[in-house]
XYZ file of C-alpha atoms in Angstrom:
677
model
C -101.155 -132.309 -68.152
C -98.236 -134.742 -68.162
C -95.394 -132.530 -66.881
C -95.457 -131.614 -63.159
C -93.240 -128.588 -63.916
C -96.209 -127.029 -65.731
C -98.577 -127.350 -62.748
C -99.204 -124.733 -60.060
C -101.230 -125.602 -56.977
C -102.321 -122.403 -55.240
C -104.499 -122.064 -52.135
C -106.423 -118.810 -51.860
C -106.501 -117.925 -48.163
C -107.864 -114.846 -46.446
C -110.510 -113.520 -44.074
C -114.200 -113.925 -44.752
C -115.460 -111.404 -47.301
C -112.005 -110.634 -48.716
C -113.078 -111.630 -52.232
C -111.327 -114.992 -52.714
C -114.226 -116.633 -54.530
C -114.839 -113.526 -56.636
C -111.152 -113.442 -57.576
C -111.356 -117.060 -58.736
C -114.405 -116.167 -60.825
C -112.589 -113.215 -62.396
C -109.570 -115.351 -63.299
C -111.714 -118.161 -64.737
C -113.675 -115.697 -66.842
C -110.502 -113.887 -67.944
C -108.954 -117.042 -69.449
C -112.261 -118.241 -70.906
C -112.810 -121.237 -68.632
C -116.283 -119.853 -67.911
C -118.227 -117.412 -70.120
C -118.780 -114.843 -67.371
C -117.948 -114.345 -63.704
C -120.633 -115.447 -61.260
C -121.806 -113.672 -58.123
C -121.470 -114.811 -54.510
C -124.687 -113.040 -53.499
C -126.586 -114.664 -56.366
C -125.132 -118.094 -55.603
C -123.826 -118.486 -59.162
C -120.080 -118.936 -58.566
C -118.107 -122.015 -59.519
C -116.576 -122.604 -56.097
C -119.587 -121.867 -53.868
C -121.657 -124.652 -55.390
C -122.561 -126.237 -52.058
C -126.199 -125.446 -51.099
C -124.951 -124.393 -47.648
C -122.527 -121.906 -49.254
C -125.351 -120.506 -51.385
C -127.554 -120.096 -48.312
C -124.860 -118.418 -46.209
C -123.313 -116.374 -49.066
C -119.828 -117.538 -48.117
C -117.541 -120.504 -48.700
C -118.042 -123.373 -46.260
C -115.492 -125.828 -47.615
C -112.598 -126.375 -49.994
C -113.301 -126.093 -53.737
C -111.048 -126.663 -56.749
C -111.115 -124.570 -59.941
C -108.362 -125.374 -62.500
C -107.550 -123.057 -65.385
C -105.097 -123.030 -68.298
C -102.761 -120.089 -68.888
C -99.691 -119.991 -71.140
C -99.668 -123.788 -71.538
C -99.741 -124.237 -67.756
C -102.379 -125.665 -65.434
C -103.150 -123.557 -62.373
C -105.187 -125.366 -59.720
C -106.933 -122.682 -57.678
C -107.998 -124.005 -54.266
C -110.632 -121.691 -52.822
C -110.677 -121.964 -49.024
C -113.290 -120.607 -46.581
C -112.431 -117.524 -44.569
C -114.764 -117.883 -41.603
C -113.193 -119.451 -38.514
C -115.771 -122.244 -38.194
C -114.470 -123.751 -41.425
C -110.766 -123.729 -40.609
C -110.580 -127.379 -41.644
C -111.044 -126.287 -45.263
C -108.033 -123.987 -44.946
C -105.839 -126.788 -43.578
C -106.980 -129.090 -46.401
C -106.122 -126.419 -48.963
C -102.677 -125.944 -47.457
C -102.068 -129.693 -47.588
C -102.922 -129.766 -51.288
C -101.117 -126.567 -52.330
C -97.516 -125.633 -52.997
C -98.038 -121.903 -52.385
C -100.577 -119.485 -50.941
C -102.215 -116.458 -52.491
C -103.253 -114.462 -49.444
C -106.265 -112.338 -50.349
C -107.076 -109.143 -48.463
C -109.550 -106.334 -49.117
C -107.689 -103.112 -49.864
C -109.773 -101.363 -47.204
C -108.641 -103.491 -44.248
C -105.601 -101.388 -43.403
C -107.362 -98.022 -43.379
C -107.127 -97.889 -39.582
C -103.415 -98.666 -39.695
C -103.632 -102.293 -38.514
C -104.984 -105.602 -39.754
C -107.682 -107.626 -38.032
C -106.507 -110.200 -35.501
C -108.215 -113.000 -37.444
C -106.301 -111.962 -40.577
C -102.972 -112.169 -38.782
C -103.935 -115.553 -37.312
C -104.743 -116.865 -40.801
C -101.400 -115.612 -42.076
C -99.603 -117.422 -39.277
C -101.575 -120.575 -40.129
C -99.837 -120.559 -43.531
C -96.317 -120.334 -42.110
C -93.784 -122.467 -43.946
C -95.459 -122.144 -47.367
C -94.467 -119.557 -50.003
C -96.975 -116.694 -49.793
C -97.893 -113.752 -51.978
C -100.574 -111.151 -51.309
C -103.411 -109.834 -53.458
C -105.323 -106.704 -52.454
C -108.844 -106.782 -53.866
C -111.316 -104.012 -54.759
C -108.606 -101.406 -55.181
C -111.007 -99.340 -57.298
C -113.662 -99.059 -54.568
C -114.383 -95.883 -52.625
C -113.230 -97.510 -49.370
C -109.875 -98.653 -50.760
C -106.652 -97.389 -49.232
C -103.911 -99.346 -50.935
C -100.984 -97.482 -49.397
C -102.298 -97.825 -45.824
C -103.085 -101.514 -46.292
C -99.617 -102.203 -47.716
C -98.098 -100.480 -44.687
C -100.308 -102.480 -42.335
C -99.248 -105.705 -44.071
C -95.587 -104.801 -43.642
C -96.151 -104.110 -39.944
C -98.006 -107.402 -39.424
C -96.198 -109.754 -41.831
C -92.695 -108.286 -41.992
C -90.764 -106.045 -44.320
C -90.618 -108.825 -46.922
C -94.051 -107.628 -48.102
C -93.239 -105.626 -51.250
C -95.576 -104.470 -54.048
C -94.557 -105.606 -57.531
C -97.286 -103.481 -59.128
C -98.565 -100.019 -58.259
C -102.037 -98.690 -59.055
C -102.153 -95.985 -61.731
C -104.883 -93.374 -61.300
C -106.244 -90.617 -63.475
C -106.718 -86.990 -62.495
C -109.976 -87.824 -60.704
C -108.335 -90.498 -58.594
C -109.942 -93.414 -60.440
C -107.784 -96.483 -60.956
C -106.994 -96.986 -64.641
C -104.299 -99.665 -64.610
C -101.273 -101.183 -62.880
C -97.620 -100.285 -63.282
C -95.130 -103.181 -63.268
C -92.229 -102.270 -60.986
C -90.047 -104.886 -62.649
C -90.151 -102.884 -65.881
C -87.034 -100.888 -66.651
C -88.667 -97.455 -66.808
C -90.058 -96.359 -63.411
C -90.739 -92.926 -64.856
C -93.722 -94.329 -66.748
C -95.500 -95.095 -63.495
C -96.776 -93.042 -60.571
C -94.373 -90.635 -58.774
C -93.438 -93.177 -56.131
C -92.500 -95.857 -58.703
C -88.728 -95.232 -58.624
C -88.479 -95.638 -54.845
C -90.833 -98.623 -54.910
C -88.744 -100.335 -57.618
C -85.584 -99.847 -55.597
C -87.271 -101.298 -52.495
C -88.439 -104.298 -54.541
C -84.992 -104.991 -55.974
C -83.321 -104.673 -52.574
C -85.770 -107.100 -50.993
C -85.329 -109.588 -53.848
C -81.563 -109.418 -53.463
C -81.719 -109.763 -49.670
C -84.190 -112.628 -49.566
C -82.822 -114.577 -52.553
C -79.188 -114.038 -51.492
C -78.309 -113.611 -55.176
C -74.748 -112.276 -55.165
C -74.659 -111.796 -58.947
C -77.822 -109.717 -58.884
C -76.365 -107.626 -56.058
C -73.204 -106.921 -58.051
C -75.191 -105.879 -61.106
C -77.443 -103.635 -59.025
C -74.527 -101.917 -57.301
C -72.836 -101.448 -60.677
C -75.909 -99.643 -61.974
C -76.764 -102.273 -64.606
C -80.281 -102.328 -65.985
C -82.169 -105.308 -64.522
C -84.706 -106.703 -66.973
C -88.005 -108.294 -65.809
C -86.834 -111.832 -66.686
C -83.780 -111.506 -64.442
C -85.872 -110.174 -61.577
C -88.482 -112.908 -62.048
C -85.856 -115.634 -61.662
C -84.543 -114.100 -58.436
C -88.097 -113.542 -57.175
C -88.788 -117.279 -57.531
C -85.779 -118.032 -55.334
C -86.743 -115.360 -52.797
C -90.345 -116.574 -52.591
C -89.242 -120.179 -52.126
C -86.996 -119.184 -49.213
C -89.984 -117.792 -47.310
C -89.607 -114.191 -46.077
C -90.321 -112.556 -49.471
C -94.015 -111.820 -50.135
C -94.812 -110.020 -53.412
C -98.021 -107.982 -53.414
C -100.381 -107.282 -56.309
C -103.356 -104.868 -56.179
C -106.396 -105.831 -58.286
C -109.768 -104.329 -59.102
C -113.231 -105.767 -59.075
C -114.190 -108.314 -61.740
C -113.310 -107.100 -65.217
C -110.849 -104.436 -64.059
C -107.043 -104.407 -64.078
C -105.174 -107.134 -62.231
C -106.135 -110.495 -63.735
C -103.153 -110.709 -66.101
C -100.808 -109.593 -63.342
C -102.062 -112.245 -60.903
C -101.856 -115.012 -63.502
C -98.355 -113.927 -64.449
C -97.338 -114.034 -60.773
C -98.772 -117.529 -60.342
C -97.141 -118.998 -63.445
C -93.722 -117.322 -63.378
C -92.993 -116.815 -59.679
C -94.890 -119.489 -57.759
C -93.141 -122.865 -57.303
C -93.971 -126.009 -59.252
C -94.618 -129.325 -57.446
C -91.182 -130.483 -58.598
C -89.584 -127.837 -56.401
C -91.491 -128.723 -53.248
C -91.223 -131.442 -50.646
C -94.127 -133.926 -50.515
C -95.300 -135.207 -47.119
C -92.894 -137.661 -45.561
C -93.816 -141.358 -45.372
C -94.570 -142.486 -41.843
C -92.245 -145.467 -42.334
C -88.795 -144.119 -41.370
C -87.133 -146.744 -43.557
C -88.738 -145.438 -46.726
C -87.060 -142.646 -48.657
C -88.576 -139.248 -49.367
C -91.087 -138.875 -52.171
C -90.684 -136.674 -55.229
C -93.118 -135.362 -57.828
C -92.027 -137.927 -60.389
C -94.744 -139.229 -62.764
C -92.767 -142.454 -63.144
C -92.266 -142.958 -59.416
C -94.290 -145.158 -57.038
C -97.946 -144.181 -56.799
C -98.770 -142.106 -53.718
C -101.963 -140.028 -53.711
C -103.672 -138.508 -50.679
C -107.324 -137.678 -50.044
C -107.342 -134.004 -49.021
C -111.086 -133.372 -49.158
C -114.316 -135.333 -49.450
C -117.722 -134.175 -50.574
C -121.074 -135.716 -51.333
C -123.212 -135.438 -54.437
C -126.884 -136.476 -54.260
C -126.517 -138.470 -57.471
C -122.876 -139.526 -57.590
C -122.319 -140.155 -53.871
C -119.017 -139.538 -52.127
C -116.400 -137.648 -54.144
C -112.784 -137.633 -53.015
C -110.360 -134.881 -54.025
C -106.840 -136.282 -54.366
C -103.404 -134.718 -54.497
C -101.030 -137.058 -56.319
C -97.646 -136.740 -54.624
C -95.804 -139.343 -56.683
C -96.433 -141.555 -59.702
C -99.417 -141.385 -62.037
C -103.009 -142.299 -61.207
C -105.045 -143.789 -64.046
C -108.686 -144.891 -64.371
C -109.587 -148.463 -63.510
C -106.420 -148.858 -61.455
C -106.244 -151.157 -58.471
C -104.931 -149.287 -55.439
C -104.315 -149.837 -51.762
C -106.270 -147.515 -49.448
C -104.849 -146.980 -45.992
C -104.272 -144.449 -43.227
C -103.212 -142.847 -41.081
C -106.426 -140.873 -40.794
C -106.450 -137.834 -38.493
C -110.225 -137.793 -38.053
C -111.778 -140.302 -35.611
C -113.663 -143.055 -37.360
C -117.358 -143.640 -36.688
C -117.897 -147.189 -37.916
C -116.020 -150.323 -38.893
C -116.822 -149.616 -42.543
C -114.809 -146.394 -42.373
C -111.578 -148.088 -41.349
C -109.572 -148.801 -44.482
C -106.605 -150.996 -45.019
C -107.698 -152.704 -48.167
C -107.351 -152.870 -51.931
C -109.941 -151.330 -54.203
C -110.388 -150.723 -57.916
C -111.065 -147.089 -58.689
C -113.275 -146.017 -61.581
C -113.060 -142.878 -63.642
C -110.890 -139.857 -62.890
C -112.151 -136.299 -63.151
C -110.774 -132.794 -63.151
C -113.390 -130.930 -61.111
C -114.429 -127.381 -61.896
C -116.409 -126.682 -58.760
C -119.307 -129.142 -58.904
C -118.706 -130.051 -62.566
C -116.748 -133.273 -63.045
C -114.759 -133.328 -66.284
C -113.376 -136.753 -67.147
C -109.623 -137.080 -67.577
C -107.343 -139.890 -68.684
C -104.676 -139.615 -65.967
C -103.403 -137.508 -63.079
C -99.639 -137.131 -62.757
C -97.560 -136.352 -59.702
C -98.182 -132.808 -58.502
C -101.678 -132.557 -59.994
C -105.144 -132.826 -58.432
C -108.119 -134.929 -59.445
C -111.458 -136.182 -58.156
C -112.558 -139.812 -57.821
C -116.280 -140.516 -57.349
C -117.625 -143.399 -55.259
C -114.304 -143.980 -53.545
C -114.827 -145.259 -50.007
C -112.040 -143.254 -48.438
C -111.778 -140.455 -45.896
C -109.630 -137.359 -45.554
C -106.046 -138.411 -44.887
C -106.332 -141.817 -46.545
C -103.488 -142.682 -48.918
C -103.798 -144.450 -52.273
C -100.725 -146.417 -53.254
C -99.558 -149.519 -55.103
C -101.114 -152.660 -53.519
C -97.749 -154.379 -53.880
C -95.986 -151.619 -51.920
C -98.418 -149.726 -49.638
C -97.322 -146.284 -48.446
C -98.495 -144.437 -45.338
C -97.888 -140.702 -45.007
C -97.264 -138.577 -41.955
C -100.534 -137.352 -40.535
C -101.767 -133.751 -40.484
C -103.866 -131.971 -37.942
C -107.529 -131.070 -38.055
C -109.273 -128.536 -35.835
C -110.876 -130.065 -32.780
C -114.665 -129.526 -32.748
C -115.587 -127.968 -29.404
C -119.199 -126.834 -29.891
C -121.733 -129.596 -29.074
C -125.338 -129.827 -30.252
C -127.661 -132.621 -29.164
C -129.858 -133.916 -31.983
C -132.795 -136.307 -31.964
C -135.027 -137.597 -34.740
C -138.203 -135.528 -35.077
C -140.244 -138.735 -34.832
C -139.649 -142.458 -35.047
C -140.190 -142.458 -38.804
C -137.155 -140.170 -39.178
C -134.735 -142.267 -37.116
C -133.263 -144.249 -40.020
C -132.890 -141.137 -42.200
C -131.228 -139.250 -39.337
C -128.797 -142.104 -38.649
C -127.824 -142.313 -42.325
C -127.556 -138.537 -42.609
C -125.316 -138.233 -39.543
C -123.055 -141.056 -40.750
C -122.752 -139.342 -44.122
C -121.956 -136.000 -42.482
C -119.070 -137.243 -40.353
C -117.717 -139.340 -43.227
C -117.343 -136.277 -45.465
C -116.397 -133.654 -42.863
C -113.480 -134.503 -40.544
C -114.217 -131.350 -38.535
C -117.359 -133.043 -37.181
C -117.432 -135.653 -34.412
C -120.424 -137.799 -33.513
C -120.951 -139.264 -30.040
C -123.665 -141.285 -28.394
C -123.536 -140.608 -24.657
C -124.724 -143.732 -22.821
C -125.371 -141.812 -19.600
C -127.424 -138.918 -20.936
C -128.762 -141.069 -23.819
C -128.172 -138.184 -26.202
C -126.692 -138.124 -29.693
C -124.191 -135.255 -29.668
C -122.748 -133.734 -32.835
C -119.571 -131.785 -32.100
C -119.043 -128.840 -34.463
C -116.566 -125.973 -34.787
C -119.160 -123.300 -34.039
C -122.674 -122.095 -34.722
C -122.105 -121.475 -38.432
C -120.639 -124.972 -38.800
C -123.622 -126.411 -36.920
C -126.031 -124.538 -39.222
C -124.320 -126.076 -42.244
C -124.497 -129.575 -40.740
C -128.186 -129.238 -39.861
C -128.931 -127.827 -43.312
C -127.269 -130.817 -44.940
C -129.368 -133.138 -42.797
C -132.511 -131.361 -43.961
C -131.322 -131.560 -47.569
C -131.329 -135.375 -47.368
C -134.733 -135.495 -45.689
C -133.511 -136.062 -42.116
C -135.646 -133.988 -39.751
C -134.051 -133.465 -36.337
C -134.954 -131.644 -33.159
C -132.338 -129.908 -31.032
C -132.119 -130.652 -27.320
C -130.247 -128.977 -24.535
C -126.902 -130.722 -24.154
C -126.728 -132.559 -20.845
C -123.404 -133.100 -19.119
C -122.930 -136.439 -17.317
C -122.437 -136.111 -13.558
C -121.102 -138.346 -10.793
C -121.790 -138.826 -7.087
C -119.543 -139.682 -4.198
C -120.163 -140.157 -0.495
C -120.206 -137.008 1.586
C -118.782 -138.697 4.693
C -118.161 -142.030 6.467
C -120.859 -144.260 7.872
C -122.011 -147.809 8.447
C -124.881 -149.298 6.445
C -126.652 -152.621 6.391
C -127.845 -154.501 3.374
C -130.543 -157.018 4.294
C -132.118 -159.299 1.704
C -134.482 -161.854 3.264
C -137.333 -163.485 1.352
C -139.381 -166.505 2.380
C -142.179 -167.490 0.054
C -142.277 -171.232 0.481
C -139.632 -173.552 -0.788
C -136.096 -172.267 -1.326
C -135.756 -168.772 0.175
C -133.174 -166.003 -0.056
C -131.152 -164.834 2.910
C -128.196 -162.460 3.072
C -127.219 -159.741 5.528
C -124.078 -157.643 5.298
C -122.793 -154.774 7.416
C -120.474 -152.470 5.482
C -118.473 -149.450 6.577
C -118.343 -146.812 3.831
C -116.162 -143.730 3.395
C -115.214 -141.341 0.569
C -112.138 -142.428 -1.393
C -109.362 -140.474 -3.002
C -110.292 -138.782 -6.309
C -109.891 -141.228 -9.158
C -109.511 -144.257 -6.869
C -112.750 -145.974 -7.874
C -113.960 -148.647 -5.462
C -111.561 -149.855 -2.775
C -113.160 -152.959 -1.227
C -111.853 -155.031 1.661
C -113.183 -157.550 4.146
C -112.759 -157.531 7.904
C -115.221 -160.352 8.671
C -114.164 -162.717 11.460
C -115.691 -165.911 12.670
C -117.297 -166.791 9.350
C -120.288 -164.486 9.806
C -120.210 -164.109 6.037
C -118.837 -167.275 4.422
C -115.669 -166.710 2.419
C -117.291 -167.726 -0.866
C -119.859 -164.909 -0.526
C -117.430 -162.062 0.179
C -116.749 -161.528 -3.579
C -120.534 -161.560 -4.089
C -120.923 -158.590 -1.738
C -118.202 -156.715 -3.647
C -119.869 -157.532 -6.958
C -123.213 -156.229 -5.701
C -121.650 -153.022 -4.353
C -119.771 -152.415 -7.598
C -122.856 -153.036 -9.740
C -124.956 -150.599 -7.711
C -122.234 -147.941 -7.868
C -122.127 -148.313 -11.656
C -125.927 -148.189 -11.973
C -125.884 -145.066 -9.867
C -128.149 -143.357 -7.395
C -130.383 -140.306 -7.693
C -128.913 -137.103 -6.286
C -132.419 -135.973 -5.322
C -135.652 -137.840 -4.875
C -137.138 -138.922 -8.216
C -134.114 -137.454 -10.004
C -131.841 -139.049 -12.571
C -129.410 -141.666 -11.326
C -125.684 -140.882 -11.546
C -122.804 -143.352 -11.084
C -121.117 -143.237 -7.681
C -117.315 -143.052 -7.687
C -114.356 -143.048 -5.314
C -115.751 -145.187 -2.506
C -114.013 -147.134 0.250
C -116.105 -150.112 1.384
C -115.148 -152.545 4.171
C -117.318 -155.564 4.919
C -117.235 -155.981 8.696
C -120.064 -158.356 9.609
C -123.130 -160.142 8.331
C -125.311 -163.191 8.504
C -125.836 -166.204 6.315
C -128.178 -169.200 6.139
C -126.976 -172.686 5.434
C -129.768 -173.274 2.886
C -131.158 -169.925 1.726
C -127.925 -167.965 1.252
C -126.529 -167.721 -2.275
C -124.276 -165.679 -4.510
C -127.270 -163.774 -5.925
C -128.638 -163.051 -2.445
C -125.374 -161.498 -1.240
C -125.045 -159.498 -4.448
C -128.460 -158.039 -3.757
C -127.509 -157.367 -0.125
C -124.379 -155.532 -1.245
C -126.436 -153.336 -3.572
C -128.924 -152.600 -0.773
C -126.022 -151.609 1.488
C -124.996 -148.953 -1.064
C -128.527 -147.542 -1.106
C -128.575 -147.458 2.669
C -125.166 -145.756 2.712
C -126.613 -142.926 0.632
C -128.964 -142.161 3.526
C -126.369 -142.628 6.246
C -123.347 -140.944 4.633
C -125.003 -138.446 2.347
C -124.067 -137.808 -1.273
C -121.970 -135.152 -2.952
C -122.447 -134.248 -6.606
C -119.382 -134.232 -8.860
C -119.060 -132.618 -12.269
C -116.459 -133.192 -15.001
C -113.674 -130.631 -15.170
C -111.760 -130.208 -18.421
C -108.288 -128.840 -18.930
C -108.397 -126.128 -21.585
C -105.370 -124.899 -23.511
C -105.925 -121.597 -25.318
C -103.406 -119.891 -27.582
C -104.358 -116.222 -27.632
C -102.817 -113.010 -28.898
C -101.564 -110.798 -26.085
C -104.054 -107.999 -26.800
C -106.908 -110.402 -26.022
C -105.330 -112.047 -22.970
C -107.223 -109.966 -20.391
C -110.596 -110.676 -21.999
C -109.876 -114.411 -22.128
C -108.742 -114.571 -18.484
C -111.832 -112.649 -17.391
C -114.058 -115.008 -19.351
C -112.427 -118.068 -17.773
C -112.976 -116.585 -14.311
C -116.663 -116.031 -15.104
C -116.901 -119.704 -16.072
C -115.606 -120.832 -12.654
C -112.282 -121.622 -14.281
C -108.971 -121.975 -12.487
C -105.967 -120.706 -14.452
C -103.037 -123.096 -14.008
C -100.413 -121.332 -16.125
C -99.823 -118.573 -18.656
C -96.838 -119.001 -20.943
C -96.029 -116.060 -23.266
C -93.835 -116.444 -26.335
C -91.792 -113.934 -28.288
C -94.299 -113.677 -31.156
C -97.030 -111.869 -29.237
C -98.990 -114.933 -28.118
C -99.728 -116.485 -24.739
C -100.682 -120.075 -24.018
C -103.268 -120.186 -21.233
C -103.830 -123.467 -19.400
C -106.869 -123.661 -17.149
C -109.323 -126.090 -15.570
C -112.983 -125.301 -16.250
C -116.175 -127.236 -15.377
C -117.528 -128.836 -18.549
C -120.984 -127.393 -18.036
C -119.426 -123.942 -18.464
C -117.767 -124.878 -21.756
C -120.783 -125.732 -23.905
C -120.657 -122.373 -25.711
C -117.032 -121.555 -25.005
C -115.916 -122.083 -28.621
C -118.454 -119.509 -29.847
C -117.729 -116.961 -27.117
C -113.956 -117.350 -27.472
C -114.173 -116.548 -31.181
C -116.176 -113.429 -30.362
C -113.777 -112.310 -27.627
C -110.651 -112.719 -29.754
C -111.996 -111.748 -33.197
C -111.502 -115.327 -34.296
C -107.755 -115.355 -33.615
C -107.558 -117.807 -30.673
C -107.097 -121.571 -30.873
C -108.228 -123.950 -28.138
C -108.037 -127.620 -27.231
C -109.736 -129.485 -24.431
C -109.135 -132.716 -22.507
C -110.805 -134.316 -19.499
C -108.960 -133.526 -16.258
C -110.908 -134.848 -13.269
C -114.177 -134.987 -11.378
C -114.694 -132.248 -8.832
C -117.363 -131.253 -6.329
C -120.052 -129.143 -7.916
C -120.544 -125.739 -6.343
C -124.027 -125.052 -4.982
């Protein structure tokens, strides 16, 4: 493909189990790209080629499946529907110019859509969207009720452009095109539905000429309506709806016709803006400066890392020398992952799921895959003589921690390599090594995401054991007191002598160590006063046990005043007074007592109003303190609360359950606070 106007980049978005992957299979089989449609349950589909997707019988990441139809290339981007894999949805939206929102035709039977479905729809705001209702020939289907539920949830811009045609027994036999000039050939409601479609097209496209013709009673042919539908869809509030059947039934031609005649081309969109404000906006021009973005990375056991690129400008060719740079939204895990360098790429491929088909070039607006490219999601490929950096895009914050450890020492190298490979190819993962708990913590989006990550580790021969995640704690003094640090050793020859008397007290939260000296008369020589402070600070950092034989925790927020001491003209030294200062801290623990502190995080949750009560009750059960609730006019409330971190280990999983997957949360450290009990 050399003309961006003949490319369509479409992300299939919808709830888990809606039939997105099956729809892709049906379309690929219909145009002859594959000989027959595969099955999700059998693990034989093009898009669910990942072993984790086969095991879980659902998509776990973004997959690309291009097809050719009427001399056009349609890049179908199959996104996962389950909330743990929201990062794949955001990647698909970054790569696409429009969204095909896929819903099962049974979802609206109760009169409303699921909360997770509405949340996914809102995630796609700002991108042209059309709707496909799947399985309209099933016994559970209720097309009319689901269309009504979509209009209630998504707005009155949701309008069917095809109606199901049924025989006398109620079985679906075909689809009636409402853009056709003869509504009498369709079901009884076709005339009213055609009028509603035309009125919405006129309203949303603001086509004055079409309005005049309609009011004059002129016959509006399908080509005229299609042109106005393109304008209405591009403006945003117009969402055409197409019902389809299971694989092999009516609907494939209608969906392909919608994608190729109504959906926008890359030339009509706006590429991401360069982060340099002095640089002009990009355009999908094959002759323009090269700008291509990594939207997804995967790993093949034989090929290695594979990067999926969206070319925003220019033309990418094999064996080109490119500049690779950020910004990169995902945190980096090693120096090797930080790119601001030039690299020669190898071959280009047009991927069909896991199959890499070599291609000679990739023009602006198209998608391609580059194997063995050391780049991460968000990296930008551009001309080395004129590097370009694009505005960044968000990724979901992983909030579900699992602590992993190598099964035995022989597995340590394999586990380290496997973890590095995981975080390099999945920006929704974050890897931490906690120096206090000495645990390796892998932060995931939820339990399903964690299962996928652990399965991928096993696939590369990395055997890990799971541990209970430990939360680092702190100590502070319970009250004021005076303690003595005495370090006296005489073993022949040069001895060690240092005595210091220190008054201790709890400090203000977040103040750290506040040290001062009130020594008079030279009881502690001036040159040794900093040594006492150094010893106190070192012991506070090393920590003290909260209970006998327990783990040591750092001590924070301490006021220490050196008031007296003793020194020896020969045996006193810097090291001796450091030791005395440390001993004074240990003595203060006995005199003043210790109070355990735990980390408290500030949590921001965006929740739909119908779930607000459940979320507030859950926060209360977690010893949380609600700081603010801020409702908006769209039926959401932002809840800001402080919650002890120990109560948040499974919060991401429980929040998804409480809100049917519709809530979004972020978390930041707030402060250390006294631990109850």
